Each structure stands twice: as C-alpha cells, then as structure tokens.
C-alpha cells in the first residue's frame, strides 16, 4: 500500500512539474510574441471573457475530478475524514473566488 501511495505522489509531482514547465514556457513565448509586458497585459485585458471561460472550464474539470475521487473513497474513510474534506472543498471555493476577484480588480494593472 505504501508503494502505491509513493507511486501516486511521484505521478502527482510529475504532473505538477509538467504543468509548471508548460506555464513558464507559455509565458516566455507570449513575452516574445509581444513587444512589451504592457502589450501582453493589454491583450489579457482585451481577452478577459474568453480567458474567464477557459478558467471556468478548468475549475469545472477539477470539480468533476474531485467528486469522482471522493466517490471512490470507502464509506468508512468518508465518515472519518468528512470534516477535513469539507474544509478542503471550502478552501478551494475561496481560492477560486480570490483568484477571480483579483483578476477583476487588477485587470488593468491595479485598483484605481
């Protein structure tokens, strides 16, 4: 059982590292595509709604994945860790709200 947990942790770290490298590569490519950071920020402001739709799709995919993972837990484990799982879910909702509010407030480089 410990071997499976270790294997899953390694897979999770690998996925995290791959996503991190992809994000850094995309940022570098976007900065090369635009002449300045200001142009890139203007593009992000102009495409706020399509980017919001993309983020909402990602949040929905994470939610579906979480619910499937949570459903795989046996009943005893769910009862034992119900409070902790609820805290994680509430923190995720607050994190999403914080991210989206920061995008709205700092869309044009800061609150005026």
C-alpha positions as semicolon CSV with decimal commas, in nm:
position;residue;x (nm);y (nm);z (nm)
1;X;0,000;0,000;0,000
2;X;0,284;0,242;0,080
3;X;0,437;0,169;-0,258
4;X;0,111;0,270;-0,432
5;X;0,093;0,592;-0,231
6;X;0,454;0,674;-0,315
7;X;0,390;0,598;-0,681
8;X;0,086;0,828;-0,684
9;X;0,281;1,104;-0,512
10;X;0,554;1,076;-0,776
11;X;0,295;1,089;-1,054
12;X;0,135;1,395;-0,893
13;X;0,472;1,569;-0,863
14;X;0,549;1,483;-1,225
15;X;0,218;1,630;-1,341
16;X;0,279;1,942;-1,131
17;X;0,628;1,984;-1,274
18;X;0,499;1,935;-1,630
19;X;0,226;2,197;-1,581
20;X;0,478;2,436;-1,425
21;X;0,721;2,396;-1,717
22;X;0,434;2,441;-1,963
23;X;0,319;2,761;-1,788
24;X;0,671;2,908;-1,783
25;X;0,724;2,814;-2,148
26;X;0,393;2,971;-2,249
27;X;0,477;3,289;-2,059
28;X;0,816;3,309;-2,228
29;X;0,658;3,252;-2,570
30;X;0,393;3,518;-2,506
31;X;0,655;3,770;-2,396
32;X;0,848;3,702;-2,716
33;X;0,529;3,738;-2,920
34;X;0,455;4,083;-2,777
35;X;0,694;4,375;-2,774
36;X;0,647;4,456;-2,407
37;X;0,480;4,343;-2,089
38;X;0,232;4,629;-2,128
39;X;0,116;4,489;-2,463
40;X;0,074;4,148;-2,306
41;X;-0,129;4,297;-2,019
42;X;-0,344;4,486;-2,268
43;X;-0,405;4,164;-2,461
44;X;-0,505;3,989;-2,138
45;X;-0,746;4,275;-2,059
46;X;-0,893;4,261;-2,411
47;X;-0,947;3,884;-2,389
48;X;-1,072;3,875;-2,030
49;X;-1,401;3,697;-2,110
50;X;-1,258;3,414;-2,323
51;X;-0,987;3,360;-2,061
52;X;-1,254;3,358;-1,788
53;X;-1,446;3,092;-1,981
54;X;-1,126;2,886;-2,005
55;X;-1,061;2,916;-1,631
56;X;-1,421;2,820;-1,553
57;X;-1,381;2,508;-1,768
58;X;-1,067;2,421;-1,574
59;X;-1,246;2,474;-1,242
60;X;-1,532;2,252;-1,363
61;X;-1,287;1,979;-1,467
62;X;-1,115;1,996;-1,128
63;X;-1,451;1,974;-0,954
64;X;-1,560;1,670;-1,156
65;X;-1,225;1,502;-1,090
66;X;-1,253;1,576;-0,718
67;X;-1,606;1,439;-0,697
68;X;-1,502;1,120;-0,877
69;X;-1,205;1,080;-0,645
70;X;-1,420;1,146;-0,341
71;X;-1,678;0,888;-0,458
72;X;-1,404;0,623;-0,475
73;X;-1,334;0,656;-0,103
74;X;-1,492;0,383;0,101
75;X;-1,775;0,485;0,334
76;X;-1,565;0,444;0,649
77;X;-1,292;0,672;0,515
78;X;-1,552;0,932;0,412
79;X;-1,707;0,933;0,759
80;X;-1,366;0,956;0,925
81;X;-1,242;1,245;0,713
82;X;-1,567;1,425;0,633
83;X;-1,468;1,740;0,826
84;X;-1,127;1,759;0,661
85;X;-1,270;1,704;0,313
86;X;-1,529;1,975;0,372
87;X;-1,253;2,217;0,480
88;X;-1,059;2,141;0,162
89;X;-1,367;2,200;-0,052
90;X;-1,445;2,530;0,121
91;X;-1,084;2,645;0,083
92;X;-1,094;2,556;-0,287
93;X;-1,407;2,768;-0,336
94;X;-1,244;3,060;-0,151
95;X;-0,929;3,020;-0,361
96;X;-1,127;3,031;-0,686
97;X;-1,316;3,339;-0,566
98;X;-0,991;3,507;-0,461
99;X;-0,828;3,436;-0,796
100;X;-1,126;3,563;-0,995
101;X;-1,172;3,873;-0,779
102;X;-0,804;3,955;-0,818
103;X;-0,840;3,919;-1,195
104;X;-1,133;4,163;-1,194
105;X;-0,975;4,416;-0,956
106;X;-0,627;4,412;-1,108
107;X;-0,727;4,360;-1,470
108;X;-0,577;4,690;-1,579
109;X;-0,266;4,682;-1,362
110;X;-0,418;4,768;-1,025
111;X;-0,713;4,914;-0,844
112;X;-0,761;5,286;-0,902
